[in-house]
Coordinates of C-alpha atoms in Angstrom, one line a residue:
Chain A
M699 CA 0.0 0.0 0.0
R700 CA 1.3 3.4 -0.9
T701 CA 2.0 5.6 2.1
C702 CA 2.7 9.3 2.5
A703 CA 3.5 11.6 5.4
I704 CA 1.8 14.9 5.6
I705 CA 3.5 17.7 7.5
P706 CA 1.5 20.9 8.0
A707 CA 4.0 23.7 8.7
F708 CA 4.0 27.3 9.7
N709 CA 7.5 29.0 10.0
E710 CA 9.3 25.8 10.7
A711 CA 12.4 26.3 8.6
T712 CA 14.8 25.4 11.5
H713 CA 13.2 22.0 12.3
I714 CA 11.4 20.7 9.2
G715 CA 14.4 19.4 7.3
A716 CA 15.2 16.9 10.1
V717 CA 11.5 15.8 10.4
I718 CA 11.3 15.2 6.6
R719 CA 14.5 13.2 6.6
G720 CA 13.2 11.1 9.5
A721 CA 9.8 10.5 7.9
R722 CA 11.2 9.6 4.4
Q723 CA 12.7 6.4 5.7
Y724 CA 9.3 5.0 6.4
V725 CA 7.0 6.4 3.7
D726 CA 6.9 6.6 -0.1
E727 CA 6.6 10.4 -0.2
V728 CA 6.5 13.4 2.2
I729 CA 4.0 16.2 1.5
V730 CA 4.7 19.5 3.3
V731 CA 1.9 22.1 3.4
A732 CA 3.7 25.4 4.0
D733 CA 0.8 27.4 5.6
G734 CA 1.5 31.0 4.8
S735 CA 5.1 30.7 6.2
T736 CA 7.1 33.9 6.0
D737 CA 10.5 32.1 6.5
D738 CA 12.2 29.5 4.2
T739 CA 10.0 26.6 5.3
A740 CA 9.0 25.7 1.7
E741 CA 12.5 26.0 0.3
V742 CA 14.1 23.9 3.1
A743 CA 11.3 21.3 2.7
R744 CA 12.0 21.1 -1.1
Q745 CA 15.7 20.6 -0.5
A746 CA 15.0 17.9 2.0
G747 CA 13.1 16.0 -0.7
A748 CA 9.5 16.7 0.1
R749 CA 6.6 17.6 -2.3
V750 CA 5.6 21.1 -1.2
V751 CA 2.1 22.7 -1.3
V752 CA 2.1 26.4 -0.4
H753 CA -0.8 28.2 1.1
P754 CA -0.3 31.9 0.1
E755 CA -2.0 32.9 3.4
N756 CA -1.9 31.4 6.9
C757 CA -5.1 29.3 7.2
G758 CA -4.5 27.3 10.3
A759 CA -3.3 23.8 11.3
G760 CA -6.7 22.2 10.4
A761 CA -6.8 23.8 6.9
A762 CA -3.2 22.8 6.2
T763 CA -3.8 19.2 7.3
M764 CA -6.9 19.0 5.0
T765 CA -4.9 20.3 2.1
G766 CA -2.3 17.6 2.8
L767 CA -5.1 14.9 2.9
E768 CA -6.6 16.2 -0.3
A769 CA -3.1 16.0 -2.0
A770 CA -2.7 12.5 -0.7
R771 CA -6.1 11.5 -2.2
A772 CA -5.3 13.2 -5.5
L773 CA -1.9 11.4 -5.7
A774 CA -3.7 8.1 -5.1
F775 CA -2.0 7.2 -1.7
D776 CA -3.7 4.5 0.3
I777 CA -2.4 5.6 3.7
A778 CA -1.5 9.1 5.1
V779 CA 0.4 9.8 8.3
T780 CA 0.2 13.3 9.7
V781 CA 3.3 14.5 11.6
D782 CA 3.9 17.8 13.4
A783 CA 6.6 19.9 11.9
D784 CA 8.3 21.0 15.1
G785 CA 10.0 17.7 15.7
Q786 CA 8.1 16.6 18.8
H787 CA 7.0 13.3 17.2
A788 CA 9.3 10.3 16.9
T789 CA 9.1 9.5 13.1
A790 CA 10.7 6.1 13.9
D791 CA 7.3 5.2 15.3
I792 CA 5.6 5.6 11.9
P793 CA 5.7 1.8 11.2
K794 CA 4.1 1.2 14.7
L795 CA 1.4 3.7 13.8
I796 CA 0.7 2.1 10.4
A797 CA 0.6 -1.5 11.6
P798 CA -3.0 -1.5 13.0
L799 CA -4.3 -0.3 9.6
S800 CA -3.6 -3.7 8.1
Q801 CA -5.6 -5.3 11.0
G802 CA -8.9 -3.4 10.2
A803 CA -8.3 0.0 11.9
D804 CA -9.3 3.1 10.0
L805 CA -7.6 5.7 12.1
V806 CA -4.6 5.3 14.4
I807 CA -3.8 8.0 16.9
A808 CA -0.5 8.2 18.8
N809 CA -0.8 8.4 22.5
R810 CA 2.0 10.6 23.9
F811 CA 1.2 9.7 27.5
G812 CA 1.2 5.9 27.1
G813 CA 4.8 5.3 26.1
R814 CA 8.0 5.2 28.0
K815 CA 8.2 7.7 30.8
V816 CA 9.1 11.1 29.5
S817 CA 8.9 14.4 31.3
I818 CA 5.7 15.9 30.1
P819 CA 5.0 19.4 31.5
R820 CA 2.0 19.4 33.8
I821 CA 0.3 22.2 31.8
R822 CA 0.4 19.8 28.7
I823 CA -1.2 17.0 30.8
L824 CA -3.9 19.4 31.9
F825 CA -4.5 20.7 28.3
N826 CA -4.7 17.2 27.1
A827 CA -7.2 16.2 29.8
I828 CA -9.4 19.1 29.0
G829 CA -9.1 18.3 25.3
N830 CA -10.1 14.7 25.9
A831 CA -13.1 15.8 28.1
V832 CA -14.3 18.2 25.4
T833 CA -13.9 15.6 22.7
L834 CA -15.9 13.1 24.9
L835 CA -18.7 15.6 25.4
A836 CA -18.8 16.6 21.7
T837 CA -18.4 13.1 20.1
G838 CA -19.2 10.6 22.8
I839 CA -15.8 8.9 22.2
W840 CA -13.1 8.6 24.8
L841 CA -9.5 8.4 23.8
P842 CA -6.3 8.9 25.9
D843 CA -4.8 11.5 23.6
T844 CA -7.2 13.2 21.3
Q845 CA -5.1 16.3 20.6
C846 CA -2.0 14.5 19.2
G847 CA -1.1 15.5 15.6
F848 CA 0.6 12.2 14.9
K849 CA -2.1 10.1 13.2
A850 CA -2.4 7.5 10.5
F851 CA -5.4 7.5 8.2
G852 CA -6.3 4.1 6.5
P853 CA -7.8 3.9 3.0
R854 CA -11.4 4.4 4.1
A855 CA -10.7 7.3 6.5
L856 CA -8.5 9.0 3.9
R857 CA -11.3 8.7 1.3
Q858 CA -14.1 10.0 3.7
V859 CA -12.4 12.6 5.8
D860 CA -13.7 16.2 5.2
L861 CA -12.4 18.7 7.8
K862 CA -14.2 22.0 7.9
M863 CA -12.5 23.7 10.8
S864 CA -9.3 25.6 10.1
G865 CA -7.7 25.9 13.5
F866 CA -6.7 23.6 16.3
E867 CA -10.3 22.3 16.6
F868 CA -9.5 19.9 13.8
C869 CA -8.1 17.3 16.2
T870 CA -11.6 17.0 17.8
E871 CA -13.2 17.2 14.3
I872 CA -11.3 14.2 13.2
I873 CA -12.7 12.2 16.1
R874 CA -16.2 13.5 15.1
E875 CA -15.6 12.3 11.6
A876 CA -14.7 8.9 13.1
A877 CA -18.0 8.9 14.9
R878 CA -19.9 10.0 11.9
F879 CA -18.5 7.4 9.5
R880 CA -18.0 4.7 12.3
W881 CA -14.3 4.3 11.7
K882 CA -12.4 1.9 13.9
I883 CA -10.0 3.9 16.0
V884 CA -6.8 2.5 17.6
S885 CA -4.5 4.3 20.0
V886 CA -0.8 3.5 19.9
P887 CA 1.8 4.6 22.5
S888 CA 4.5 6.9 21.0
R889 CA 7.4 8.8 22.3
V890 CA 7.3 12.6 22.3
V891 CA 10.0 15.2 22.7
Y892 CA 9.1 18.4 24.5
S893 CA 11.6 21.2 24.2
E894 CA 11.4 25.0 24.8
Y895 CA 10.8 25.3 21.0
T896 CA 7.9 22.8 20.9
L897 CA 6.3 24.2 24.0
A898 CA 6.4 27.8 22.6
K899 CA 4.6 26.5 19.5
G900 CA 1.6 25.2 21.5
Q901 CA -1.7 26.8 22.1
S902 CA -2.2 29.3 25.0
F903 CA -4.7 28.4 27.8
A904 CA -7.1 31.2 26.7
N905 CA -7.0 30.0 23.1
G906 CA -7.6 26.4 24.2
M907 CA -10.7 27.4 26.2
K908 CA -12.1 29.3 23.2
T909 CA -11.5 26.3 21.0
A910 CA -13.2 24.1 23.6
A911 CA -16.3 26.3 23.8
K912 CA -16.6 26.5 20.0
I913 CA -16.3 22.7 19.6
L914 CA -19.0 22.1 22.2
L915 CA -21.5 24.6 20.9
R916 CA -20.9 23.6 17.3
S917 CA -21.4 20.0 18.0
F918 CA -24.7 20.7 19.7
L919 CA -26.1 23.3 17.2
R920 CA -24.8 21.6 14.1
Chain B
M1017 CA -57.5 16.0 31.2
E1018 CA -57.7 19.1 29.0
F1019 CA -54.7 20.4 27.1
T1020 CA -54.0 23.9 26.0
P1021 CA -52.9 24.5 22.4
Y1022 CA -49.4 25.3 23.7
Q1023 CA -49.2 21.8 25.3
I1024 CA -50.1 20.2 22.0
I1025 CA -48.1 22.4 19.5
V1026 CA -44.8 22.4 21.4
P1027 CA -44.5 18.6 21.9
I1028 CA -45.4 18.0 18.2
G1029 CA -42.8 20.6 17.2
S1030 CA -40.3 18.8 19.5
I1031 CA -41.1 15.4 18.0
L1032 CA -40.5 16.9 14.5
M1033 CA -37.2 18.3 15.6
V1034 CA -36.1 15.0 17.0
L1035 CA -37.2 13.2 13.8
Y1036 CA -35.2 15.7 11.8
A1037 CA -32.1 15.2 13.9
W1038 CA -32.3 11.4 13.5
N1039 CA -32.8 11.8 9.8
L1040 CA -29.5 13.8 9.8
V1041 CA -27.9 10.9 11.8
M1042 CA -29.2 8.4 9.2
R1043 CA -27.7 10.5 6.4
Q1044 CA -24.4 10.7 8.3
K1045 CA -24.7 14.5 8.7
K1046 CA -24.9 14.2 12.5
T1047 CA -23.3 11.7 14.8
I1048 CA -25.4 9.3 17.0
W1049 CA -24.1 11.3 20.0
E1050 CA -25.3 14.6 18.6
G1051 CA -28.7 12.9 17.9
I1052 CA -28.9 11.8 21.5
L1053 CA -28.1 15.4 22.7
W1054 CA -30.8 16.8 20.5
T1055 CA -33.3 14.2 21.7
L1056 CA -32.6 15.1 25.3
F1057 CA -32.8 18.9 24.6
W1058 CA -36.2 18.7 22.7
G1059 CA -37.5 16.1 25.1
A1060 CA -36.9 18.5 28.0
I1061 CA -38.7 21.3 26.1
A1062 CA -41.7 19.0 25.4
Y1063 CA -41.7 17.8 29.0
V1064 CA -41.8 21.4 30.3
A1065 CA -44.6 22.3 27.9
F1066 CA -46.5 19.2 29.0
Q1067 CA -45.8 19.7 32.7
P1068 CA -45.4 23.4 33.3
N1069 CA -45.2 22.9 37.1
S1070 CA -41.9 21.1 36.6
L1071 CA -40.3 24.6 36.3
Q1072 CA -40.9 25.1 40.0
H1073 CA -38.2 22.5 40.7
L1074 CA -35.9 24.5 38.4
S1075 CA -36.8 27.7 40.3
A1076 CA -35.8 25.9 43.6
I1077 CA -32.5 24.9 42.1
T1078 CA -31.5 28.1 40.4
G1079 CA -33.0 30.5 43.0
I1080 CA -34.7 32.4 40.2
K1081 CA -38.1 33.2 41.6
K1082 CA -39.1 36.6 40.1
N1083 CA -40.5 36.7 36.6
E1084 CA -38.3 39.8 35.8
T1085 CA -35.1 37.9 36.7
A1086 CA -36.2 34.9 34.6
A1087 CA -37.0 37.2 31.6
T1088 CA -33.6 39.0 31.9
F1089 CA -31.8 35.6 32.2
T1090 CA -33.7 34.3 29.2
A1091 CA -32.8 37.4 27.2
I1092 CA -29.1 37.0 28.0
V1093 CA -29.2 33.4 26.8
I1094 CA -31.0 34.4 23.6
L1095 CA -28.5 37.2 22.9
F1096 CA -25.6 34.7 23.5
F1097 CA -27.0 32.3 20.9
I1098 CA -27.6 35.2 18.4
V1099 CA -23.9 36.3 18.9
F1100 CA -22.8 32.7 18.6
Y1101 CA -24.7 32.2 15.4
M1102 CA -23.1 35.4 13.9
I1103 CA -19.7 34.1 14.8
I1104 CA -20.5 30.8 13.1
R1105 CA -21.7 32.6 10.0
I1106 CA -18.5 34.7 9.9
E1107 CA -16.4 31.5 10.3
E1108 CA -18.3 29.9 7.5
L1109 CA -17.3 32.8 5.3
G1110 CA -13.7 32.3 6.5
Q1111 CA -14.0 28.6 5.6
R1112 CA -15.1 29.5 2.0
L1113 CA -12.0 31.7 1.7
T1114 CA -9.8 29.0 3.1
K1115 CA -11.3 26.5 0.6
V1116 CA -10.3 28.9 -2.3
V1117 CA -6.8 29.3 -0.9
R1118 CA -6.4 25.5 -0.5
E1119 CA -7.7 24.7 -4.0
K1120 CA -5.3 27.3 -5.5
A1121 CA -2.4 25.9 -3.4
L1122 CA -3.1 22.4 -4.8
K1123 CA -3.4 23.7 -8.4
D1124 CA -0.2 25.7 -8.1
A1125 CA 1.6 22.5 -6.8
G1126 CA 0.4 20.6 -9.9
I1127 CA -1.9 18.4 -8.0
G1128 CA -5.3 18.2 -9.7
E1129 CA -8.5 19.1 -8.0
E1130 CA -10.2 16.1 -6.3
K1131 CA -13.4 15.0 -7.9

């Protein structure tokens, strides 16, 4: 089965090269979506061997991910793995993430909290718990790590997924898509690297709360 | 037992809304969970219409006893939903723009539009 990695990226010129080189070992092609980046993200990604799609404006992580998924569909890939561009995900875990797809899973989500002991900042643990609770209320599905960007889409999920939300809400929207189309979801433990850089790239608490309120109200009023 | 027109119309309207919600679930536009939430919401409205005295329990819980306070509270809730709907509409416009940007990006990258 043909597999690609999708890396949505916004101003990640300093880290994206290493992420692409890491992912290329395990997939047929790497697709980078440079989401209105004002630095050399697109150029660095091309030099590292990725196919680059450039958003002329910054549209958000959800929009960039959906562009990558559409590119994967148009290029006739069977499996798509989404990876964050900041280097927090262990690309060596891609085979582990893909494996359940051959056993009937439609969507595999990495669990950053289920692997080997790593020092995860408490604020991240709190954010994740809130994200999981909001996702449970909005979709009725409980997962240990709903907000992780390291995911593998099987053929059915890749064919059906249609994300509308542009921002960070897309993680919960993917779980909603799973509920809507009744995909089989599997959670796989994966290592995560938290550095000052990756932490600075995360959402603020206020933004997280706003996102949570929007998801809950939308899911009810939809 | 005699029913007022209100006690007949509101539960019928609620049943129609619940049927509409489950129709959306069947067409995979809503999830089962969202269908359940809608059923509970409209079920509660139908129940209150059918049993108006049940609001006395709500009054005991919330402490809202005066009609004026209840009206003010209701107005704030309605305004909140109006503002929320406006935000949603603005976001939908944003989503349309985003779709145009995404399609252009794929075209520029030499990746054909998905059919």
